[in-house]
Coordinates of C-alpha atoms in Angstrom, one line a residue:
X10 CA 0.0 0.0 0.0
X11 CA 1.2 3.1 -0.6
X12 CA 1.0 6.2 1.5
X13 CA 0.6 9.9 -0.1
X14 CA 1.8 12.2 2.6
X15 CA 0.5 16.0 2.4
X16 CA 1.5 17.4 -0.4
X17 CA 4.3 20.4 -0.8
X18 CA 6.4 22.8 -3.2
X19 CA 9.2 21.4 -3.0
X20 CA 10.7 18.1 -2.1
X21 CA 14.7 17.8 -1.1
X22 CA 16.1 14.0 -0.9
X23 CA 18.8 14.0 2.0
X24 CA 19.2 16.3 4.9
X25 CA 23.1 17.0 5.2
X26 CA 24.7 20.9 3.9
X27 CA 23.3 20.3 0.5
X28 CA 19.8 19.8 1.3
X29 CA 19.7 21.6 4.1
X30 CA 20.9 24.9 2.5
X31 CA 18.3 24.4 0.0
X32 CA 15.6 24.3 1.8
X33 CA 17.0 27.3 4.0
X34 CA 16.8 29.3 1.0
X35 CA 13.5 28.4 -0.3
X36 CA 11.2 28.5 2.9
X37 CA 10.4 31.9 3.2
X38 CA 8.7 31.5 -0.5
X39 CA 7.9 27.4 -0.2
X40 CA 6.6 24.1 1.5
X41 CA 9.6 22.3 1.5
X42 CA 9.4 18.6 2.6
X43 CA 13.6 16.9 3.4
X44 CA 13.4 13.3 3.9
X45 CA 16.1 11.9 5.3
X46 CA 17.3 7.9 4.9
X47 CA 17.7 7.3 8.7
X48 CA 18.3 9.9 11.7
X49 CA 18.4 13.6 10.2
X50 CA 22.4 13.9 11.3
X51 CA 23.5 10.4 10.1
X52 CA 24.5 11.8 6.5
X53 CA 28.4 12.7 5.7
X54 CA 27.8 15.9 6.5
X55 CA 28.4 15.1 10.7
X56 CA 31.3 12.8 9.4
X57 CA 33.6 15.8 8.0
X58 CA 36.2 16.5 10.3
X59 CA 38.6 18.9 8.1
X60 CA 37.0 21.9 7.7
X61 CA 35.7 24.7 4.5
X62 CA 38.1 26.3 2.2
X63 CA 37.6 29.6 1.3
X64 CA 40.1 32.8 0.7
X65 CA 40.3 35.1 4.0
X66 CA 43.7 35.7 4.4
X67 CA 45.5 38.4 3.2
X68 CA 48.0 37.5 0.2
X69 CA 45.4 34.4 -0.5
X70 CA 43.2 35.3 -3.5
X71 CA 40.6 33.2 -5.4
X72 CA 43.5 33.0 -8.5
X73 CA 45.3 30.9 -6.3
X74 CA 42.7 29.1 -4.4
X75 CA 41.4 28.1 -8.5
X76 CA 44.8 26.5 -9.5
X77 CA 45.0 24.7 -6.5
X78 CA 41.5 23.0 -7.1
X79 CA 42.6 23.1 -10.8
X80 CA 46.0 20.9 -10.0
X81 CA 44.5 19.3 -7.5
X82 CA 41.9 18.1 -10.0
X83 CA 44.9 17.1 -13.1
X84 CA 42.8 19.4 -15.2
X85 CA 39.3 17.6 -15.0
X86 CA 37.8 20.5 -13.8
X87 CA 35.4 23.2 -15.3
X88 CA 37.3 26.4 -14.6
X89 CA 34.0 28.2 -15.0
X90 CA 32.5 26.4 -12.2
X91 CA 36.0 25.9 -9.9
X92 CA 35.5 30.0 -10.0
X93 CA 32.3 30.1 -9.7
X94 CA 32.1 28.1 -6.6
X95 CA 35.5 29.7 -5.3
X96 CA 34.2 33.2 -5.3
X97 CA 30.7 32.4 -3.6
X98 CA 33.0 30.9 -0.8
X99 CA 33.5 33.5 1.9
X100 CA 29.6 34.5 1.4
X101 CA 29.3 30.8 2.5
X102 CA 31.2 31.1 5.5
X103 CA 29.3 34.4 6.6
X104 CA 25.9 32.3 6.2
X105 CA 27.4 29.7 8.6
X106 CA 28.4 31.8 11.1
X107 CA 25.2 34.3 11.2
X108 CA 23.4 30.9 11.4
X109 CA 25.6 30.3 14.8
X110 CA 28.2 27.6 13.4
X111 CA 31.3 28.5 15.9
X112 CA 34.2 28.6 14.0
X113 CA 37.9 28.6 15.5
X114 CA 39.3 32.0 15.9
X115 CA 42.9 33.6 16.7
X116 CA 42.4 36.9 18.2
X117 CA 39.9 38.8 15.8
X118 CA 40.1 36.8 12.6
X119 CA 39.4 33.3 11.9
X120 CA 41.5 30.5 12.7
X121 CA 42.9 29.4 9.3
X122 CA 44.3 25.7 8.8
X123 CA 46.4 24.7 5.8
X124 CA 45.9 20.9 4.2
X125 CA 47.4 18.8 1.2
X126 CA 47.2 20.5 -1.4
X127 CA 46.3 24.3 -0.6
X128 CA 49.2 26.9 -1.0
X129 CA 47.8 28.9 1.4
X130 CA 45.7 28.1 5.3
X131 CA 42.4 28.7 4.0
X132 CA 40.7 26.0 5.7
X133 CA 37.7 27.2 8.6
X134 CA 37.2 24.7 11.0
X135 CA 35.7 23.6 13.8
X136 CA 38.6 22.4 16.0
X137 CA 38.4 18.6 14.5
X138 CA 34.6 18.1 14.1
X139 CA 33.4 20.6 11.5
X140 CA 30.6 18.8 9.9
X141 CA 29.2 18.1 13.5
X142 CA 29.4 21.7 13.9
X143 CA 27.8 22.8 10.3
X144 CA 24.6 20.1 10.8
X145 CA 23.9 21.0 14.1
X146 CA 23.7 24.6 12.9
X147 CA 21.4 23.6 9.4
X148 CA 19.4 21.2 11.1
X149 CA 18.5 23.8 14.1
X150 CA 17.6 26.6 12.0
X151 CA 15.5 24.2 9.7
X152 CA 13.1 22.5 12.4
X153 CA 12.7 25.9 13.7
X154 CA 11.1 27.2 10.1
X155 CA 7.7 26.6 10.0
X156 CA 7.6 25.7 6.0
X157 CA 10.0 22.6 6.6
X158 CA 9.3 19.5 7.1
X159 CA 12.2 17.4 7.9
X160 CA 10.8 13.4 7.6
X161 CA 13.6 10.9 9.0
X162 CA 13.3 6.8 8.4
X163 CA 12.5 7.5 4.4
X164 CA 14.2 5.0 2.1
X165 CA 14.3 6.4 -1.2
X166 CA 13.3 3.6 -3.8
X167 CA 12.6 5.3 -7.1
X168 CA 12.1 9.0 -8.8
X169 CA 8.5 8.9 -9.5
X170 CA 8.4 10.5 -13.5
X171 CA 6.1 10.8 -16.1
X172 CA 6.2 7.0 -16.3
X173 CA 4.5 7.1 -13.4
X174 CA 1.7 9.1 -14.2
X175 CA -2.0 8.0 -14.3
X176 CA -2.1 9.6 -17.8
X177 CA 1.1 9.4 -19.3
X178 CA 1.8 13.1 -20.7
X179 CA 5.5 11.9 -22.3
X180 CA 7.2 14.8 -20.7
X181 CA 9.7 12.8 -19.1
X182 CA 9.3 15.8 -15.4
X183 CA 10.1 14.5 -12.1
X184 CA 7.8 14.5 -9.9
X185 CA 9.0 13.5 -6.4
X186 CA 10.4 10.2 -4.6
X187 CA 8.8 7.0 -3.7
X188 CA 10.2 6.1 -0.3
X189 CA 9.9 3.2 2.1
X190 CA 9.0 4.4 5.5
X191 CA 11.8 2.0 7.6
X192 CA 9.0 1.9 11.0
X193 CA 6.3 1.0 8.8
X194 CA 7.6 -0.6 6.2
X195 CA 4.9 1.0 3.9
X196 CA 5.8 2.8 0.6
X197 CA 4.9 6.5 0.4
X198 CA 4.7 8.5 -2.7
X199 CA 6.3 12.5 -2.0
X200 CA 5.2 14.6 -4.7
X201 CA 6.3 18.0 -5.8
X202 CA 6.8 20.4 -8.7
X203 CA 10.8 20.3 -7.8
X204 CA 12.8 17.8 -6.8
X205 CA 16.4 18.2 -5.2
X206 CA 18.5 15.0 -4.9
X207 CA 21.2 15.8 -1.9
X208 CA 21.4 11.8 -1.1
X209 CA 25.4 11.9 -1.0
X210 CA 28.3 9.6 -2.4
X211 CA 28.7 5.9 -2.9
X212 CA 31.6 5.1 -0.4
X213 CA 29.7 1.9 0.5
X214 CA 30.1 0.5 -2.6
X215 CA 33.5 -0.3 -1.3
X216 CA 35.1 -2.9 1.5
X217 CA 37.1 0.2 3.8
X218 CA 35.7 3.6 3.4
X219 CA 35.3 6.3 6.1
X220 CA 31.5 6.8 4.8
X221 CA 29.0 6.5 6.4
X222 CA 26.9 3.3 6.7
X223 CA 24.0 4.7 4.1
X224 CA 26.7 6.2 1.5
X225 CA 24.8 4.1 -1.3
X226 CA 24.5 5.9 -4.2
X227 CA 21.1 6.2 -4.0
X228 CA 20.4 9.6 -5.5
X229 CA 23.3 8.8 -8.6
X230 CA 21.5 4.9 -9.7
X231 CA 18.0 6.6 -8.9
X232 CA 18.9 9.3 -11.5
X233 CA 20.6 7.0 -14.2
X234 CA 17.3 4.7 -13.7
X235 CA 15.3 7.3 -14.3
X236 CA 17.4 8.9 -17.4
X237 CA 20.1 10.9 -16.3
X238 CA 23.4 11.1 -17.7
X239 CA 26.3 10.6 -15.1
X240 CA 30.2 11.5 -15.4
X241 CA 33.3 10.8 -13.9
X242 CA 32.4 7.8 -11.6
X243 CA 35.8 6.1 -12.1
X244 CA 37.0 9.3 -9.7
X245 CA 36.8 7.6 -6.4
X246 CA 38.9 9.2 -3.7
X247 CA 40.5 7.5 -1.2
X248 CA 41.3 9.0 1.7
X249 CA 45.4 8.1 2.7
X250 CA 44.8 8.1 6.3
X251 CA 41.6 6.0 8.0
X252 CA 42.7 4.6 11.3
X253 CA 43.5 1.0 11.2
X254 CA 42.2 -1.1 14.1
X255 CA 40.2 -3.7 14.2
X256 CA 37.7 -3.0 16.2
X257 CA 37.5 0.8 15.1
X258 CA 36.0 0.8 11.6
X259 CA 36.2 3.5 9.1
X260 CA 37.4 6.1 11.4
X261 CA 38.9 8.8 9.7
X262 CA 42.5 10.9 10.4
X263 CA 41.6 14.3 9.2
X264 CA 44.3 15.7 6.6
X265 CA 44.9 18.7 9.0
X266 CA 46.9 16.4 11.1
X267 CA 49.5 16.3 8.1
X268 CA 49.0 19.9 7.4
X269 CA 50.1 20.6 11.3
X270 CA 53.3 18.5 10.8
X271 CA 52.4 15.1 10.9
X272 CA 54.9 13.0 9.6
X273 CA 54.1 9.3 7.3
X274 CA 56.3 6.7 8.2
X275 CA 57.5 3.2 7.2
X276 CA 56.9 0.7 10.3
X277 CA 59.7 -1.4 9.0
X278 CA 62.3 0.8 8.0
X279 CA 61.4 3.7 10.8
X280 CA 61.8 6.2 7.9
X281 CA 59.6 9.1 6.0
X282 CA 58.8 7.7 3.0
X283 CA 56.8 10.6 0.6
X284 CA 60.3 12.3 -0.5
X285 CA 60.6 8.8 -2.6
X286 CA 57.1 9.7 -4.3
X287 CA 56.6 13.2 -4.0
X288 CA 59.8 15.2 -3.1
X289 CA 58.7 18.4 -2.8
X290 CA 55.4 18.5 -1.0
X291 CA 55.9 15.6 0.7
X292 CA 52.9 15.0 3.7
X293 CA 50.9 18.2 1.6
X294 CA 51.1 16.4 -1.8
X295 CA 47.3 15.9 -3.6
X296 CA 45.4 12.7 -1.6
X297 CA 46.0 10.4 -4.6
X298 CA 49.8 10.8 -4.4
X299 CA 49.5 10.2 -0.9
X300 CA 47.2 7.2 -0.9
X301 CA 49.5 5.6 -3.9
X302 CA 52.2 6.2 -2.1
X303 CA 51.0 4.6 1.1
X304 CA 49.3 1.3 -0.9
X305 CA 53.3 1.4 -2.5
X306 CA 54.6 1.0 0.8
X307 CA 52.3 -1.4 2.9
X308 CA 52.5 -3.9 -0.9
X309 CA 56.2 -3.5 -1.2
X310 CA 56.9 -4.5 2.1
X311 CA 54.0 -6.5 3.5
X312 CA 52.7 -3.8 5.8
X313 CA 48.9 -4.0 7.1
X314 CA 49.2 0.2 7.7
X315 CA 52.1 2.4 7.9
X316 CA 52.5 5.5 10.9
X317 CA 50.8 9.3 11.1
X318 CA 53.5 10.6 13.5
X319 CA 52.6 14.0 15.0
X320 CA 54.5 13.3 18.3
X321 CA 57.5 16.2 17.6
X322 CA 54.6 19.1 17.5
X323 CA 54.1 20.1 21.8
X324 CA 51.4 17.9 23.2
X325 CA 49.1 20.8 23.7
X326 CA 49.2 22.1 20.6
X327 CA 48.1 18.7 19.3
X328 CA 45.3 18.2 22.2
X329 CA 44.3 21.7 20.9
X330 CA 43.7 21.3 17.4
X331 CA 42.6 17.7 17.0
X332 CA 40.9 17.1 20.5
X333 CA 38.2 14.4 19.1
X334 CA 40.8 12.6 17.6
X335 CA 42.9 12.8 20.7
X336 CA 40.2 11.7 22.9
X337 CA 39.0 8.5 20.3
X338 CA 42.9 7.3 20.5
X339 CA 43.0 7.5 24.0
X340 CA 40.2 5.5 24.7
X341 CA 42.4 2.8 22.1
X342 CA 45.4 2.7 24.3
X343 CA 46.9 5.1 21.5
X344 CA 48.5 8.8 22.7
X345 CA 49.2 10.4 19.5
X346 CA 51.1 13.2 21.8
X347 CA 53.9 10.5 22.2
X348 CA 52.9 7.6 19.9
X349 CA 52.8 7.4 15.8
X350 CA 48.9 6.3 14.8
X351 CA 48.6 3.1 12.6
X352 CA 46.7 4.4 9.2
X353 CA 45.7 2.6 6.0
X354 CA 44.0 4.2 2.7
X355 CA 40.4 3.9 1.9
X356 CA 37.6 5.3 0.3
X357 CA 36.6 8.9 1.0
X358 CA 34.7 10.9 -1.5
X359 CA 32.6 10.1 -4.6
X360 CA 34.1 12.7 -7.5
X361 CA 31.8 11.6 -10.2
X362 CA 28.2 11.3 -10.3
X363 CA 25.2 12.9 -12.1
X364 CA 25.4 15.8 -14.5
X365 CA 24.4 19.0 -13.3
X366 CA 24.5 22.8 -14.7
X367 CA 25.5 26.0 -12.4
X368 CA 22.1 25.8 -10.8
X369 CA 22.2 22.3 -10.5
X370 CA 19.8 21.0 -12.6
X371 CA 19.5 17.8 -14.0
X372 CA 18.9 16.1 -17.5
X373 CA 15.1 15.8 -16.4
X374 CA 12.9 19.0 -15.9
X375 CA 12.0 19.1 -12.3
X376 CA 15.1 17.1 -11.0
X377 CA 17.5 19.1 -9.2
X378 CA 20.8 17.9 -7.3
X379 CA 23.6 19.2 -4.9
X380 CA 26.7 17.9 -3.1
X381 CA 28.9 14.4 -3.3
X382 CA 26.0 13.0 -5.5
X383 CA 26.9 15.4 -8.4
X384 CA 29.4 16.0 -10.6
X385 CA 29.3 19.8 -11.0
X386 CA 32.7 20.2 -12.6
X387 CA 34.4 21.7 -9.6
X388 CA 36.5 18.6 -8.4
X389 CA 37.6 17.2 -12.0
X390 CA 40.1 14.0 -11.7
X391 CA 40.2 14.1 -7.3
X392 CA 38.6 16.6 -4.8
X393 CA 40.9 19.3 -3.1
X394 CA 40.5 18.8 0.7
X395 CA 37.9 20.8 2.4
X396 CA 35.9 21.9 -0.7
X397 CA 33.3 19.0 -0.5
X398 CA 31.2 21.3 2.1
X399 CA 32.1 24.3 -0.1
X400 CA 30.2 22.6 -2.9
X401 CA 27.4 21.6 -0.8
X402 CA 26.8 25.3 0.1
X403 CA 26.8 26.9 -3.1
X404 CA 25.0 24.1 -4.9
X405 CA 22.4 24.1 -2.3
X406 CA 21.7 27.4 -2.7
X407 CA 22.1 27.6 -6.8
X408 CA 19.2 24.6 -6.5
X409 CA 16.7 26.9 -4.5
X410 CA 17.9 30.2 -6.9
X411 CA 16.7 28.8 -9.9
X412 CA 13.9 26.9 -8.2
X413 CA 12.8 30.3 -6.8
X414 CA 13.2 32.5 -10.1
X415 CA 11.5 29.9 -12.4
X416 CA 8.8 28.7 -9.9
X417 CA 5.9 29.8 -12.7
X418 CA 7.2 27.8 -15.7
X419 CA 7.6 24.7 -13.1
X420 CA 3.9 22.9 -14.3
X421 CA 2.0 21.4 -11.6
X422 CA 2.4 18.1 -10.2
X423 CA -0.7 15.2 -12.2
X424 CA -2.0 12.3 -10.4
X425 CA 0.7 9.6 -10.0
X426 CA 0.1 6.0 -9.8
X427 CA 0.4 4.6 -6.6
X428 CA 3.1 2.1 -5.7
X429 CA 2.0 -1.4 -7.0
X430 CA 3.1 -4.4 -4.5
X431 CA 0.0 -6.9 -5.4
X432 CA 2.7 -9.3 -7.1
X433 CA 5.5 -9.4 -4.3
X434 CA 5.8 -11.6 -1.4
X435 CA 7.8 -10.9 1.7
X436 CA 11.3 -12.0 1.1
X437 CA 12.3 -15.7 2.5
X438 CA 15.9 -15.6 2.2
X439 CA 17.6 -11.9 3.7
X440 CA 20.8 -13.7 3.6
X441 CA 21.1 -13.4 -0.2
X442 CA 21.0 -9.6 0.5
X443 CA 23.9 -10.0 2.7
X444 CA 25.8 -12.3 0.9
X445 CA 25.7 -9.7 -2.7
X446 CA 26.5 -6.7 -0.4
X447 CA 29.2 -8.3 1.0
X448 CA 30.5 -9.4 -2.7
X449 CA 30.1 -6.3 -4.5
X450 CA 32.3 -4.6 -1.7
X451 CA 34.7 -6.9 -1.4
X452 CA 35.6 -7.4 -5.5
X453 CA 35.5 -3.8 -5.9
X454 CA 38.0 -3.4 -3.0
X455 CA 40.9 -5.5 -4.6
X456 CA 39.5 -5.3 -8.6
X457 CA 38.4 -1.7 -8.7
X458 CA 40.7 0.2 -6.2
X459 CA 43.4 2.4 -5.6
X460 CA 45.8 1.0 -8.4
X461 CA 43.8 -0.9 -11.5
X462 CA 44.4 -2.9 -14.5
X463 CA 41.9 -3.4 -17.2
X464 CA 42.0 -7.5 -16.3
X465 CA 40.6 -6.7 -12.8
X466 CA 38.3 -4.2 -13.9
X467 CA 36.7 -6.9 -16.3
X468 CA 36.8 -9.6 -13.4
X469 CA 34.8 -6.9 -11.8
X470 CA 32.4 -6.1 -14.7
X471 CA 31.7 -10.4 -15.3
X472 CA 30.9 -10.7 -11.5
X473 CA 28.3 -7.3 -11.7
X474 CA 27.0 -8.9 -15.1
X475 CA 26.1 -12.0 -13.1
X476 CA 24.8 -10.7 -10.1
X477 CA 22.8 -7.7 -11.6
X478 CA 19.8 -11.1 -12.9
X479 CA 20.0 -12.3 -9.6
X480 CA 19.4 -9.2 -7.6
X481 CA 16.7 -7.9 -10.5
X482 CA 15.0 -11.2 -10.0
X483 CA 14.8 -10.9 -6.2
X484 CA 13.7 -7.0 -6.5
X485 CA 10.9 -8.3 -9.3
X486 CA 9.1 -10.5 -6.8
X487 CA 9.9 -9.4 -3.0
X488 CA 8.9 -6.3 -1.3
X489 CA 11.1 -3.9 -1.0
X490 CA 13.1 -3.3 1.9
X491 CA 16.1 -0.9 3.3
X492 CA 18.7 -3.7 2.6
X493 CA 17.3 -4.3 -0.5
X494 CA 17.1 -1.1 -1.8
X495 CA 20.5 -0.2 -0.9
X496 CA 22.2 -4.0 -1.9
X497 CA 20.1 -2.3 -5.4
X498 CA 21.6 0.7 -6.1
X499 CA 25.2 -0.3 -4.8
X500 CA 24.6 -2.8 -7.4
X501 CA 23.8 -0.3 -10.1
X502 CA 26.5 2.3 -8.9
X503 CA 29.3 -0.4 -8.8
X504 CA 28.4 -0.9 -12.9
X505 CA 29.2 2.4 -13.4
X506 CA 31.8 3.2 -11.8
X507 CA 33.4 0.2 -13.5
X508 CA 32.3 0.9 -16.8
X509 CA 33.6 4.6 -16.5
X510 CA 37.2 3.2 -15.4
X511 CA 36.7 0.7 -18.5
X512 CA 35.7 3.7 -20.7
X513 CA 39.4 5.9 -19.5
X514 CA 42.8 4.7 -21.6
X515 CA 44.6 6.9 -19.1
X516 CA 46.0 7.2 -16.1
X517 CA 44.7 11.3 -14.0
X518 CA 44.4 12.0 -10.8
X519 CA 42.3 9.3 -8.8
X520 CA 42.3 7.1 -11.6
X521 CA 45.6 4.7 -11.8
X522 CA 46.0 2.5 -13.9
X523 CA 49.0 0.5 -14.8
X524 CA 47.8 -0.4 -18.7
X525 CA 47.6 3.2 -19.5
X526 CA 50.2 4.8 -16.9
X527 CA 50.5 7.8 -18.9
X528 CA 48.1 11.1 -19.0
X529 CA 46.4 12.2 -22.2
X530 CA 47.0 15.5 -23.8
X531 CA 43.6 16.6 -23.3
X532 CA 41.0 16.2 -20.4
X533 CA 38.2 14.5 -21.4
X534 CA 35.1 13.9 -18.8
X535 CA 33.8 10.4 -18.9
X536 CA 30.0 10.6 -19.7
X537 CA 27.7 7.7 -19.7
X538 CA 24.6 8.0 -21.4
X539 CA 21.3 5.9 -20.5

C-alpha cells in the first residue's frame, strides 16, 4: 500500500549541507518537505572532520585558491564552475556563522588551517569536528522554520516520472520520490513540482571507506534509472589516512593532522617515505599521491598500515587542534602526543556522479541535485580537501535560486500512480541480500581500487554482469526493503563506476591504472549516457 503524505512545493532527498541549505533558502517562499534515509544527522555531513576552504587571508586570492583545485583536479575540472564556486565561498562562510556555526578563531580573525594541497591556510574549522558543527547549525535553524518538514526513516526507492503518471503526458518531469518508511515498512509517494537529490556519495560500494553506513548511491542509480546522464564515476577518492584497528571501523584521520606537521612513516624501515614519491610537497602532496604512495609501501613491504607521527609538535598544541581525535585514540590505548597512529588508505569521496549545470539541474525538468551525489565540474580528476562542504553550500543554494526565479514555468504536479506491490511476497531468504553486499564490496576493493588494471576491472564487470539477474530477479518478486534497496543501487552504482574506469585509456588523478600509466594530452570527462 502506498502512503501519499501531504503534499508540498518542494521536495529535497537528504538532509546534510546540500539539502539543508536548500531548503533554507527556499522556505520563506515554499513548502519544503527533506526526507532523510535514517536519523536527520547520520549523512556525511556530521562525518567531515577537516573543515571549508575559502580565501580570507590576506596575500590568499581566489587565482590561487582556483589552480590549487585546478591541479589538485589534473585538469578535469570546469574552470567556470571551480571560479564560480570559489568566489561564492567566503559569502558561505558568513551564512554559517550568522546561522551560529562557531568557527575557530585567533584573536579577531578566523583561525585558518592549511591541508594537502592548498598553497595557502584557507581552511575554517571547527577544532576537528566541523561537519558536526555545520549540521547541528542547518538542522537547528530548519526545524525551527515553520515551511519545513524534515521526515527521517524514508528510504528512497525510485524518482516517480512521467512514467508514473496515471495519464502518461510523455514529458519525461520529475515529480518527487517514492520512499519506504523503515518503522512502517509501507511505501509512500512524495510529490512536488521540484525535486532536489542531496542523497550523497557511494563510499559503501566499497570494502574500507570512512563513509557512512547509508553512503549508497542512491540519489546517482536513482537518476541513471530514471534517465540521467552521469560522469566521472571512475574518480573515487581515497582517503590516505583511515585509522586502522580492528575494532574501530572506518574512522577517519583528518588531513589537518598532516598539514600541522604530521609526519608518514614506514613501520619497518622507521623512515619518511613521501620524498621517494613526492619530493617536494611531501605529507601536503594531492590525496591520490598520498594514498598511492602509502598502498606502494604497505604492498612492497607486507605492511597492514604504515605510521601518522605528530608526536614532535608540543602535546598541547596537538590536544588543541585535533581534540576528538585525541580523545577517540586515547580511549584505544593510543597517545598520538607521544605515539605514531597506525593508518591505512580507503575510500573517501565520490568525484563523479550525475550531470548538473551552475544551478544544478538535471537532465530531467523538475530534477535538481547538490553535493557528493553530483558531478558539477568543480572537483575534475580528485577533490581538493575541504571543498566538499564548499560545494554543498553553493550548490544548495544555486538549486533553490533557480527553483525560486523559475517557480511559474515549473507545471503542476498530475495524479501519479500509486506504488504497486499486489505481485510481491515478503522476502524468505535476507541472507542473499547480505551475501551480494558483502560481494560487490569486497571485489570492488581489490578489482576496482586504488591502483587498477583493465583484467581486474573486467573480473569486476563479469561478476556485476552475473549478479545484476539475480538481484533484478529478487527485487521483481519481493517487497522492498532498506537492505534491499541499498544491496540495489550499490549494485547499479558499482556498474558504473566500473564501466567509466573501463571507458578511460589513461592514467589522471584518482584514476591509476597500470595499462595506461601515462596522462592524455587533453582532459576529457567520462560521460555515460542511459
Amino acid at each position: 500500500m502506498t502512503e501519499s503524505p501531504p503534499a508540498t512545493d518542494v521536495l529535497i532527498v537528504g538532509s546534510g549541507a546540500a539539502g539543508l541549505t536548500a531548503a533554507l533558502n527556499l522556505a520563506d517562499r515554499f513548502r519544503v518537505t527533506v526526507l532523510a534515509k535514517g536519523a536527520l544527522n547520520e549523512g556525511s555531513t556530521a562525518w567531515a572532520q577537516g573543515g571549508i576552504a575559502a580565501v580570507l587571508e590576506p596575500g590568499d586570492t581566489f587565482d590561487n585558491h582556483v589552480e590549487d583545485t585546478m591541479v589538485a583536479g589534473a585538469g578535469l575540472n570546469d574552470r567556470d564552475i571551480v571560479e564560480f564556486v570559489v568566489e561564492n565561498a567566503p559569502a558561505a562562510i558568513e551564512r554559517l556563522t550568522q546561522l551560529g556555526v562557531p568557527f575557530a578563531t585567533e584573536g579577531n580573525a578566523l583561525h585558518l588551517t592549511r591541508e594537502g594541497g592548498h598553497s595557502h591556510r584557507r581552511i575554517v574549522h571547527v577544532a576537528d569536528a566541523t561537519g558536526w558543527a555545520v549540521q547541528e547549525a542547518l538542522q537547528r535553524a530548519a526545524e525551527a522554520h515553520p515551511n519545513i518538514t524534515l521526515v527521517p526513516d524514508q528510504v528512497a526507492i525510485d524518482l516517480a516520472t512521467s512514467r508514473h503518471e496515471q495519464r502518461y503526458s510523455g514529458a519525461g518531469n520529475v515529480w518527487g520520490v517514492y520512499a519506504v518508511d523503515r518503522g512502517t515498512g509501507r511505501v509512500n509517494l512524495y510529490t512536488a513540482r521540484a525535486t532536489i537529490l542531496a542523497t550523497g556519495g557511494a563510499g559503501r560500494t566499497y570494502l574500507f571507506s570512512t563513509a557512512p553506513r547509508g553512503a549508497t548511491g542512491d540519489g546517482i542509480a536513482m537518476a541513471w534509472r530514471a534517465g540521467c546522464r552521469v560522469s566521472n564515476m571512475e574518480m573515487m577518492q581515497f582517503h590516505p589516512t583511515c585509522l586502522y584497528n580492528l575494532e574501530v571501523k572506518n574512522f577517519l584521520i583528518t588531513e589537518a593532522v598532516r598539514g600541522e606537521g604530521g609526519r608518514l612513516i614506514n613501520p619497518t624501515t622507521g623512515k619518511r617515505f613521501m620524498s621517494y614519491y613526492d619530493a617536494e610537497r611531501m605529507e601536503l602532496a594531492p590525496r591520490d599521491v598520498v594514498a598511492r604512495a602509502i598502498d606502494a609501501e604497505i604492498k612492497r613491504y607486507g605492511l597492514d598500515y604504515v605510521h601518522l607521527d605528530i608526536s614532535h609538535q608540543p602535546p598541547e598544541f596537538v590536544k588543541g587542534h585535533f581534540p576528538n581525535i585525541y580523545e577517540k585514540l586515547i580511549g584505544l590505548g593510543i597517545d598520538m602526543t607521544t605515539q605514531p597512529i597506525p593508518v591505512v588508505p580507503a575510500q573517501h569521496y565520490t568525484c563523479g556522479g550525475i550531470v548538473i549545470d551552475r544551478d544544478g539541474r538535471t537532465d530531467l525538468p523538475g530534477l535538481y541535485a547538490a553535493g557528493e551525489c553530483t558531478e558539477s565540474g568543480l572537483h575534475g580528476a580528485n577533490r581538493l580537501a575541504s571543498n566538499s562542504l564548499l560545494e554543498c553550500f553553493v550548490f544548495g543554494e544555486a538549486c533553490a535560486d533557480h527553483i525560486a526565479t523559475h517557480w511559474d514555468s515549473l507545471p503542476p504536479v498530475p495524479v501519479i500512480r500509486p506504488w504497486d506491490e499486489s505481485r510481491v511476497t515478503d522476502s524468505d531468504e535476507e541472507v542473499v541480500i547480505k551475501q551480494n553486499w558483502t560481494e560487490i564490496r569486497r571485489f570492488m576493493w581489490n578489482y576496482v581500487g586504488i591502483v587498477r588494471t583493465t583484467k581486474r576491472l573486467e573480473r569486476a564487470q563479469h561478476r556485476i554482469q552475473m549478479l545484476t539477474g539475480e538481484v533484478a530477479d529478487y527485487y521483481g518478486h519481493f517487497r522492498v526493503t532498506p537492505d534491499l534497496i541499498e544491496l540495489r543501487n550499490l549494485l547499479q552504482t558499482a556498474e558504473l563506476i566500473v564501466r567509466s574506469a573501463l571507458h578511460r585509456h589513461e592514467s589522471r588523478g584518482l584514476h591509476y591504472t597500470l595499462d595506461y600509466p601515462e596522462t592524455a594530452a587533453e582532459a576529457v570527462d567520462t560521460v555515460l549516457v542511459p
